[in-house]
mmCIF file of C-alpha atoms in Angstrom:
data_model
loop_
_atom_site.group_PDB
_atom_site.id
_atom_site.type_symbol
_atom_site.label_atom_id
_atom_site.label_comp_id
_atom_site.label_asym_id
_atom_site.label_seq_id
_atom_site.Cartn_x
_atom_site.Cartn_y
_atom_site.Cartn_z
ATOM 1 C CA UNK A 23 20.725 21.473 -4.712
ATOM 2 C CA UNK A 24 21.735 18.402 -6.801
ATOM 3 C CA UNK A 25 19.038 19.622 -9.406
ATOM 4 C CA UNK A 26 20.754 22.492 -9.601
ATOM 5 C CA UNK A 27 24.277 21.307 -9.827
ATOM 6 C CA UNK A 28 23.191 18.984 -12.589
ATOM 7 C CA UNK A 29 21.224 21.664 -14.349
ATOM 8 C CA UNK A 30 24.788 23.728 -14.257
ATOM 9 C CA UNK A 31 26.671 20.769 -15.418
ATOM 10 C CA UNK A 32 24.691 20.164 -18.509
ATOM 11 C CA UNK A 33 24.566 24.196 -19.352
ATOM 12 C CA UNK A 34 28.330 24.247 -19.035
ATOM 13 C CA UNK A 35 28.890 20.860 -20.851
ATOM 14 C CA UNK A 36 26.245 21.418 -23.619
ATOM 15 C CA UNK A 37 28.697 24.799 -24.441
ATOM 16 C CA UNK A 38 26.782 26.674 -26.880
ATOM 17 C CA UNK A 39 23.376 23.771 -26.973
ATOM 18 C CA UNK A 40 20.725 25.502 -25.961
ATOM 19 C CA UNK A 41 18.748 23.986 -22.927
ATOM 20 C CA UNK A 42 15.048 22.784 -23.574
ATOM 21 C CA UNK A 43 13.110 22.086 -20.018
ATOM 22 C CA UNK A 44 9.912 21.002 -19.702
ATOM 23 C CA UNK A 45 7.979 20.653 -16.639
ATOM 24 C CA UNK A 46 5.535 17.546 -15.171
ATOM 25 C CA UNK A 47 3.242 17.186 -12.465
ATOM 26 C CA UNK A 48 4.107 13.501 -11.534
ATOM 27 C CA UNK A 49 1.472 13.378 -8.644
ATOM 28 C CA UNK A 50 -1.537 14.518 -11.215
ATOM 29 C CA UNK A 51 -0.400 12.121 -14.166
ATOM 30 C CA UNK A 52 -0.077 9.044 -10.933
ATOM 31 C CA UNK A 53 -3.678 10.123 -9.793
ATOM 32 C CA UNK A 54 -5.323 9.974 -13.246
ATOM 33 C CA UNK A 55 -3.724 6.970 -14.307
ATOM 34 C CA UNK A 56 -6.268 4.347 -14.865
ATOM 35 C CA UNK A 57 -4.113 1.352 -13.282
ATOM 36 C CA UNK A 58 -3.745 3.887 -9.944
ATOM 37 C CA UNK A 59 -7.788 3.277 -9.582
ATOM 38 C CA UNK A 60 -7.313 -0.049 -10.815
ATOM 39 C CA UNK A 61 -4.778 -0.836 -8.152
ATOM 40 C CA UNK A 62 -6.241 1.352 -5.421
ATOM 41 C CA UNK A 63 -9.636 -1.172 -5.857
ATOM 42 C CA UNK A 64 -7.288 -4.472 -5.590
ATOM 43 C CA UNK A 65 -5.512 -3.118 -2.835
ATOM 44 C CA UNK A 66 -8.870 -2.655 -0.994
ATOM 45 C CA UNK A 67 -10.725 -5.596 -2.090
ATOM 46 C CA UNK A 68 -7.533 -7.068 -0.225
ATOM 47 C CA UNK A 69 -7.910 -5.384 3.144
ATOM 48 C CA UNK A 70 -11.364 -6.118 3.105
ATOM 49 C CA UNK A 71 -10.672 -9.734 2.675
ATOM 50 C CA UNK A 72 -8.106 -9.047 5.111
ATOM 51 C CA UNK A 73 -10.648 -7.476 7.955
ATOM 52 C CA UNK A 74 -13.582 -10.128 7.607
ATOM 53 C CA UNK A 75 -10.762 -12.942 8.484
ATOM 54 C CA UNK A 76 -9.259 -10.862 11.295
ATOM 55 C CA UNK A 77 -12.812 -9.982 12.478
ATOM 56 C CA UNK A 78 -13.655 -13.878 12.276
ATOM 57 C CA UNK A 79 -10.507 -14.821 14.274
ATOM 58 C CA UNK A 80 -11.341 -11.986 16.650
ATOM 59 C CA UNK A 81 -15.013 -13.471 16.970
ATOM 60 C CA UNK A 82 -13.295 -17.208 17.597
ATOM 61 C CA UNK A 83 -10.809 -15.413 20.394
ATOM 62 C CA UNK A 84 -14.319 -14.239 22.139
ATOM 63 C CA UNK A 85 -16.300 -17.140 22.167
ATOM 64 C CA UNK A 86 -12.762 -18.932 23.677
ATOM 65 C CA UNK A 87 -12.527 -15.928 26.049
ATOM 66 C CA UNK A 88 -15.822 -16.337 27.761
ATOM 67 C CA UNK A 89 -16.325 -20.291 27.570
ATOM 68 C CA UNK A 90 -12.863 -19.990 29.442
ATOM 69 C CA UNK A 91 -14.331 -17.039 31.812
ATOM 70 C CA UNK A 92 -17.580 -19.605 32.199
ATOM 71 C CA UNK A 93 -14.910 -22.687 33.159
ATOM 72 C CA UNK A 94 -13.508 -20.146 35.728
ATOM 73 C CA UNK A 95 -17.063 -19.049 37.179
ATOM 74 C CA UNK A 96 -17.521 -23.134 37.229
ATOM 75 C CA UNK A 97 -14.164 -23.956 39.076
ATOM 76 C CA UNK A 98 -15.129 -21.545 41.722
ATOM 77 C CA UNK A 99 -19.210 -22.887 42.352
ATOM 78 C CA UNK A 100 -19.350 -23.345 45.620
ATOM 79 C CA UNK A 101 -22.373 -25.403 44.931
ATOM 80 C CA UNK A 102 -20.042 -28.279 43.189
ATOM 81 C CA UNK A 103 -18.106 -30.768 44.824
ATOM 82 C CA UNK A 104 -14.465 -30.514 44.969
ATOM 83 C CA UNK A 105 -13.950 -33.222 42.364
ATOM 84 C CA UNK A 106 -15.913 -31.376 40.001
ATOM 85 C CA UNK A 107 -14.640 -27.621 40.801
ATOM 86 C CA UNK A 108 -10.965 -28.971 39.660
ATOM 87 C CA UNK A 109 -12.329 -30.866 36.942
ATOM 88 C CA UNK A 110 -13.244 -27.090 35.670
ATOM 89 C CA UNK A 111 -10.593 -25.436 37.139
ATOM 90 C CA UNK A 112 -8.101 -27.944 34.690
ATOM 91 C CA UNK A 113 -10.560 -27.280 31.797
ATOM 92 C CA UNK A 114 -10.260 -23.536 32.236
ATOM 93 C CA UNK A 115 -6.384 -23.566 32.513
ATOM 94 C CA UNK A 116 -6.577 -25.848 29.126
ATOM 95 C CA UNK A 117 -8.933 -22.810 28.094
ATOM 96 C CA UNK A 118 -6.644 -20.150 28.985
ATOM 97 C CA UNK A 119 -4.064 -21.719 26.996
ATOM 98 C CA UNK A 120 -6.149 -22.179 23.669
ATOM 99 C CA UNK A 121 -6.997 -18.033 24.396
ATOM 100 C CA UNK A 122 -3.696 -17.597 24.392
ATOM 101 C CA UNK A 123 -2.443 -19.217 21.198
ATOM 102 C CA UNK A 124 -5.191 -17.858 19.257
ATOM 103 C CA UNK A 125 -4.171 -14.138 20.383
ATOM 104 C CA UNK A 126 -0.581 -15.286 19.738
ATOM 105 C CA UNK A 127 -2.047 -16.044 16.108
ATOM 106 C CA UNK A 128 -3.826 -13.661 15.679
ATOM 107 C CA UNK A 129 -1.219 -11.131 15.835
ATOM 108 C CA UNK A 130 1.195 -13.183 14.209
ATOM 109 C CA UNK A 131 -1.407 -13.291 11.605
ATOM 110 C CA UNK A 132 -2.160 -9.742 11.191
ATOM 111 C CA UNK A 133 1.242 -8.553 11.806
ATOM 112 C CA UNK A 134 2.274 -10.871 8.934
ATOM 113 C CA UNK A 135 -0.973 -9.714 6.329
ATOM 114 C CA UNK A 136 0.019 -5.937 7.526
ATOM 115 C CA UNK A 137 3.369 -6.375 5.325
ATOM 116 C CA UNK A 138 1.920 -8.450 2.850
ATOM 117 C CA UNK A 139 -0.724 -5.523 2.116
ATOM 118 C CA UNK A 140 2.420 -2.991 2.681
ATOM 119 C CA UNK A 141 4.772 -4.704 0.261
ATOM 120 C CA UNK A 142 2.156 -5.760 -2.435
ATOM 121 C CA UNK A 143 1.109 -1.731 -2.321
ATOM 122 C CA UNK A 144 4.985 -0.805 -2.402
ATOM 123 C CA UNK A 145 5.548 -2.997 -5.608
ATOM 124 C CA UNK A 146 2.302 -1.717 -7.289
ATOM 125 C CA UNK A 147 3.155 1.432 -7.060
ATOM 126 C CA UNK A 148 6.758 1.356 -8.151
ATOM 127 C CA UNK A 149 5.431 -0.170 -11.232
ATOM 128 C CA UNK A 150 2.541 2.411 -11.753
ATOM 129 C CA UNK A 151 5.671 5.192 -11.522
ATOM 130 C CA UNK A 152 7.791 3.118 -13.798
ATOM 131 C CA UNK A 153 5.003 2.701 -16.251
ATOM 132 C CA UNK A 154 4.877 6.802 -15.881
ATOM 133 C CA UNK A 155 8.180 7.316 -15.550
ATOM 134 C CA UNK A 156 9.303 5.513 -19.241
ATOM 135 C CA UNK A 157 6.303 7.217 -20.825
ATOM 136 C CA UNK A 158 7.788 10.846 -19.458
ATOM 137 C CA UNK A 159 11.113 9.823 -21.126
ATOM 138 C CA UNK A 160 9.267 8.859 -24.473
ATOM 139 C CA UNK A 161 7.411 12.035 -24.278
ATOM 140 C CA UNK A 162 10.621 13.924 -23.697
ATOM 141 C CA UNK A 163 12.462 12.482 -26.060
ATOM 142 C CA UNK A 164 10.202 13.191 -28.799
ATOM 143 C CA UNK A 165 9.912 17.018 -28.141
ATOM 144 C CA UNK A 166 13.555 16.912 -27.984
ATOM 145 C CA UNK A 167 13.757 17.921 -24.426
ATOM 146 C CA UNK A 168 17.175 18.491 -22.331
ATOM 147 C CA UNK A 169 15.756 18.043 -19.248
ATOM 148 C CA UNK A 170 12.078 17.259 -17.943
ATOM 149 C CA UNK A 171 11.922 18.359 -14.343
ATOM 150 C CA UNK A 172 8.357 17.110 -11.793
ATOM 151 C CA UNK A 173 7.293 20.039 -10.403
ATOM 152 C CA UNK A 174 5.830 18.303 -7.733
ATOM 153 C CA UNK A 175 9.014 17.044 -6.410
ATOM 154 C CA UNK A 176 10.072 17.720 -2.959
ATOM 155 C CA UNK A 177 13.995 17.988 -2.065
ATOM 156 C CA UNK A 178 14.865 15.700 0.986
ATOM 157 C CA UNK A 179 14.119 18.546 3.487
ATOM 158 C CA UNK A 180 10.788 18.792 2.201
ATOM 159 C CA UNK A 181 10.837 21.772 0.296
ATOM 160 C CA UNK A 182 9.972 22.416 -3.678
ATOM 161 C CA UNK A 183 12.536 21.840 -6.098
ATOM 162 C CA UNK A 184 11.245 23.762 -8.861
ATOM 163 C CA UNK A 185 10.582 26.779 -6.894
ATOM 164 C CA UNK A 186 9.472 29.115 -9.924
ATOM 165 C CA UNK A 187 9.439 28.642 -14.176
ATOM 166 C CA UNK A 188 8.420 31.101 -16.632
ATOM 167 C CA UNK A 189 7.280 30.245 -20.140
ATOM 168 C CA UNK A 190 8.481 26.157 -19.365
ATOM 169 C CA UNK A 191 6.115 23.908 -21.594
ATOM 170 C CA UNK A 192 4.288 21.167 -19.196
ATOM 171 C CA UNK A 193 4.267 18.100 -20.551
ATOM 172 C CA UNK A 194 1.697 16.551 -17.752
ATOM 173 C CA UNK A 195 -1.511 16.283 -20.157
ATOM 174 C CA UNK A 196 0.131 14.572 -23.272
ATOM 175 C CA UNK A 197 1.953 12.046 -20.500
ATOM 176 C CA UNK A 198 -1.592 11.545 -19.225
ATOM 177 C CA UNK A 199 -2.730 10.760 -22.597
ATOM 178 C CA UNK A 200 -0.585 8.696 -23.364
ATOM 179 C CA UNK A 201 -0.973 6.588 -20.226
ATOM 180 C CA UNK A 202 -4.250 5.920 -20.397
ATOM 181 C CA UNK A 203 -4.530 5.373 -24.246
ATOM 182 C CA UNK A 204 -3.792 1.281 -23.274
ATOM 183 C CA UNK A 205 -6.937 1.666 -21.349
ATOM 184 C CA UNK A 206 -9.054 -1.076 -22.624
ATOM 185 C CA UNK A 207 -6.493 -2.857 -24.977
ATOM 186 C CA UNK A 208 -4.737 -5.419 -22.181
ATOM 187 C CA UNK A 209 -8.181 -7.231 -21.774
ATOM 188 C CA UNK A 210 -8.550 -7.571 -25.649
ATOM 189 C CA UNK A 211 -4.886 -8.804 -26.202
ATOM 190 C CA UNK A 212 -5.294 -11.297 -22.791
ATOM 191 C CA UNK A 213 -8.954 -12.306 -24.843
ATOM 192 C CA UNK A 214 -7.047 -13.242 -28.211
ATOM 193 C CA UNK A 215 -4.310 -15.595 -26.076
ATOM 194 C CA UNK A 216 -6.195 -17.725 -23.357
#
């Protein structure tokens, strides 16, 4: 709706300027970005850094678990004195409280990496579509385009907002080019300045 109020607007203020649209397929030019696949392999190489030190503090709260469940078995051996059944039964409730801070920090720990993984992938990709995003302007500008319009866009109920186009040009494979023509150069300039 807003798409087409503005398209409507700039028909009725342009008077007799003709309208030039071109069409892009944001998700496609995103997905074959090289620094999408670049980022996709940090952001994994960071959960799985992320899962072997949950899965070692997991292994830590299972060792505490059962040498706390052995202290318990202990404090209730009928074969052991008194003295020495409350001796274990203190040790166990010391346990029990170490098994309880570790599972305390260990969701404090992965509740705290979850949004540090969240809003490191948030800010990545906001980049990767500014990065796109000023290169579809360039692009546009040059071919002296009104308007460039994602067909891949979805309204805020979900549906299409380019619905149909006939005879638009797509600008999708020269944005693609152009994104990925840096491919290789960053590590050359980063080489040159130490």
């Amino acid at each position: 709706m807003l798409l087409l109020s503005a398209l409507f607007l700039s028909a009725s203020l342009a008077g007799a300027q003709q309208l030039k649209i071109a069409t892009f397929d944001f998700q496609k030019a995103f997905s074959e970005y090289y620094k999408t696949k670049d980022a996709e392999a940090e952001l994994q190489a960071r959960v799985a850094t992320f899962k072997k030190e949950d899965q070692e503090r997991t292994n830590d709260y299972r060792k505490l678990a059962e040498e706390a469940q052995k202290l318990q078995d202990g404090a209730q051996d009928k074969t052991l004195s008194e003295a020495a059944r409350q001796e274990r039964l203190k040790a166990f409730q010391t346990k029990v409280q170490e098994v309880q801070n570790l599972q305390r920090a260990i969701q404090e720990f992965r509740s705290t990496r979850g949004r540090e993984l969240e809003d490191r992938s948030q800010r990545i990709r906001q980049g990767l579509i500014d990065e796109i995003t000023k290169i579809v302007i360039d692009v546009g500008a040059k071919g002296k385009y009104t308007m460039v319009v994602d067909k891949t866009g979805r309204s805020l109920t979900g549906t299409p907002i380019l619905l149909y186009t006939q005879d638009l040009p797509d600008i999708t494979e020269e944005v693609v080019r152009a994104i990925n023509a840096t491919k290789g150069a960053a590590p050359k300039a980063a080489s040159v300045h130490p």
